[in-house]
mmCIF file of C-alpha atoms in Angstrom:
data_model
loop_
_atom_site.group_PDB
_atom_site.id
_atom_site.type_symbol
_atom_site.label_atom_id
_atom_site.label_comp_id
_atom_site.label_asym_id
_atom_site.label_seq_id
_atom_site.Cartn_x
_atom_site.Cartn_y
_atom_site.Cartn_z
ATOM 1 C CA MET A 277 0.000 0.000 0.000
ATOM 2 C CA ALA A 278 2.819 2.409 0.770
ATOM 3 C CA ALA A 279 4.067 2.256 -2.831
ATOM 4 C CA ALA A 280 0.601 3.040 -4.162
ATOM 5 C CA ASP A 281 0.303 5.893 -1.672
ATOM 6 C CA ARG A 282 3.600 7.322 -2.880
ATOM 7 C CA HIS A 283 2.338 7.258 -6.464
ATOM 8 C CA LEU A 284 -0.883 8.927 -5.332
ATOM 9 C CA LEU A 285 1.086 11.601 -3.451
ATOM 10 C CA PHE A 286 3.171 12.319 -6.543
ATOM 11 C CA GLY A 287 0.077 12.536 -8.725
ATOM 12 C CA LEU A 288 -1.856 14.757 -6.334
ATOM 13 C CA LEU A 289 1.087 17.137 -5.983
ATOM 14 C CA ALA A 290 1.335 17.311 -9.775
ATOM 15 C CA LEU A 291 -2.375 18.084 -9.927
ATOM 16 C CA GLN A 292 -2.276 20.603 -7.082
ATOM 17 C CA THR A 293 0.594 22.532 -8.658
ATOM 18 C CA GLY A 294 -1.217 22.682 -11.994
ATOM 19 C CA ILE A 295 1.440 20.713 -13.860
ATOM 20 C CA ILE A 296 -1.167 18.164 -14.932
ATOM 21 C CA ASN A 297 -4.956 18.194 -14.977
ATOM 22 C CA GLN A 298 -7.401 15.740 -13.459
ATOM 23 C CA GLY A 299 -7.996 13.881 -16.719
ATOM 24 C CA GLN A 300 -4.271 13.342 -17.224
ATOM 25 C CA LEU A 301 -3.895 12.075 -13.665
ATOM 26 C CA VAL A 302 -6.792 9.637 -13.976
ATOM 27 C CA ALA A 303 -5.541 8.311 -17.339
ATOM 28 C CA ALA A 304 -2.008 7.817 -15.999
ATOM 29 C CA PHE A 305 -3.304 6.128 -12.856
ATOM 30 C CA GLN A 306 -5.384 3.764 -14.978
ATOM 31 C CA ALA A 307 -2.299 2.937 -17.036
ATOM 32 C CA TRP A 308 -0.293 2.407 -13.846
ATOM 33 C CA THR A 309 -2.884 -0.008 -12.444
ATOM 34 C CA LEU A 310 -2.423 -2.111 -15.598
ATOM 35 C CA ASP A 311 1.390 -1.892 -15.554
ATOM 36 C CA LYS A 312 2.862 -1.426 -12.099
ATOM 37 C CA THR A 313 6.349 -2.282 -13.293
ATOM 38 C CA ARG A 314 6.630 1.429 -14.121
ATOM 39 C CA SER A 315 5.943 4.355 -11.818
ATOM 40 C CA LEU A 316 3.033 6.743 -12.161
ATOM 41 C CA ALA A 317 5.592 9.394 -13.107
ATOM 42 C CA ASP A 318 6.871 7.120 -15.901
ATOM 43 C CA HIS A 319 3.345 6.757 -17.245
ATOM 44 C CA LEU A 320 2.755 10.523 -17.101
ATOM 45 C CA GLU A 321 6.034 11.179 -18.900
ATOM 46 C CA THR A 322 5.414 8.505 -21.552
ATOM 47 C CA ARG A 323 1.958 9.918 -22.231
ATOM 48 C CA GLY A 324 3.559 13.326 -22.823
ATOM 49 C CA ASP A 325 1.786 14.888 -19.846
ATOM 50 C CA LEU A 326 4.890 15.454 -17.731
ATOM 51 C CA PRO A 327 8.139 16.856 -19.132
ATOM 52 C CA SER A 328 11.249 15.362 -17.509
ATOM 53 C CA ALA A 329 12.345 18.714 -16.019
ATOM 54 C CA LYS A 330 8.998 19.117 -14.250
ATOM 55 C CA ARG A 331 9.107 15.496 -13.158
ATOM 56 C CA ALA A 332 12.420 16.088 -11.394
ATOM 57 C CA ILE A 333 10.985 19.103 -9.585
ATOM 58 C CA LEU A 334 7.893 17.144 -8.534
ATOM 59 C CA GLU A 335 9.977 14.233 -7.289
ATOM 60 C CA GLY A 336 11.948 16.672 -5.146
ATOM 61 C CA LEU A 337 8.755 18.295 -3.902
ATOM 62 C CA ALA A 338 7.273 14.900 -3.015
ATOM 63 C CA GLY A 339 10.441 14.026 -1.101
ATOM 64 C CA ILE A 340 10.316 17.271 0.849
ATOM 65 C CA HIS A 341 6.614 16.812 1.525
ATOM 66 C CA LEU A 342 7.264 13.325 2.906
ATOM 67 C CA GLU A 343 10.179 14.559 5.000
ATOM 68 C CA THR A 344 8.015 17.342 6.437
ATOM 69 C CA HIS A 345 5.546 14.693 7.600
ATOM 70 C CA GLY A 346 8.147 12.430 9.169
ATOM 71 C CA GLY A 347 8.308 10.091 6.188
ATOM 72 C CA ASP A 348 4.713 9.028 6.807
ATOM 73 C CA VAL A 349 2.990 8.749 3.431
ATOM 74 C CA GLU A 350 -0.511 8.712 4.917
ATOM 75 C CA LYS A 351 0.116 11.915 6.899
ATOM 76 C CA SER A 352 1.653 13.479 3.822
ATOM 77 C CA LEU A 353 -1.378 12.543 1.701
ATOM 78 C CA ALA A 354 -3.756 13.894 4.333
ATOM 79 C CA ALA A 355 -1.949 17.230 4.198
ATOM 80 C CA VAL A 356 -2.357 17.645 0.431
ATOM 81 C CA PRO A 357 -5.350 19.847 -0.283
ATOM 82 C CA SER A 358 -6.920 18.341 -3.348
ATOM 83 C CA ASN A 359 -10.059 18.135 -5.299
ATOM 84 C CA ARG A 360 -12.250 15.469 -3.677
ATOM 85 C CA SER A 361 -13.540 14.324 -7.042
ATOM 86 C CA ALA A 362 -9.979 13.579 -8.171
ATOM 87 C CA ARG A 363 -9.356 11.386 -5.126
ATOM 88 C CA ALA A 364 -12.726 9.684 -5.568
ATOM 89 C CA ARG A 365 -12.027 8.888 -9.230
ATOM 90 C CA LEU A 366 -8.611 7.466 -8.347
ATOM 91 C CA ALA A 367 -10.057 5.320 -5.568
#
């Protein structure tokens, strides 16, 4: 579950910062559920929704966000203000 939560955190931060939109996040998450050998970020980048430079920034942001919350992915996710419909569609 922790790995899935990390992917969700990455995706929600990308959505929250406006780097991707909800449709892109949902499509990438669907692709990730079919092929979990690659990360959500890989799927976003392959789809052309996430340029590599922005991916690097988001990965750093996700790391800082996790660190701020003591490395606890659940606490980190709870602290991300996001659109409830996006979380519901991903669930």
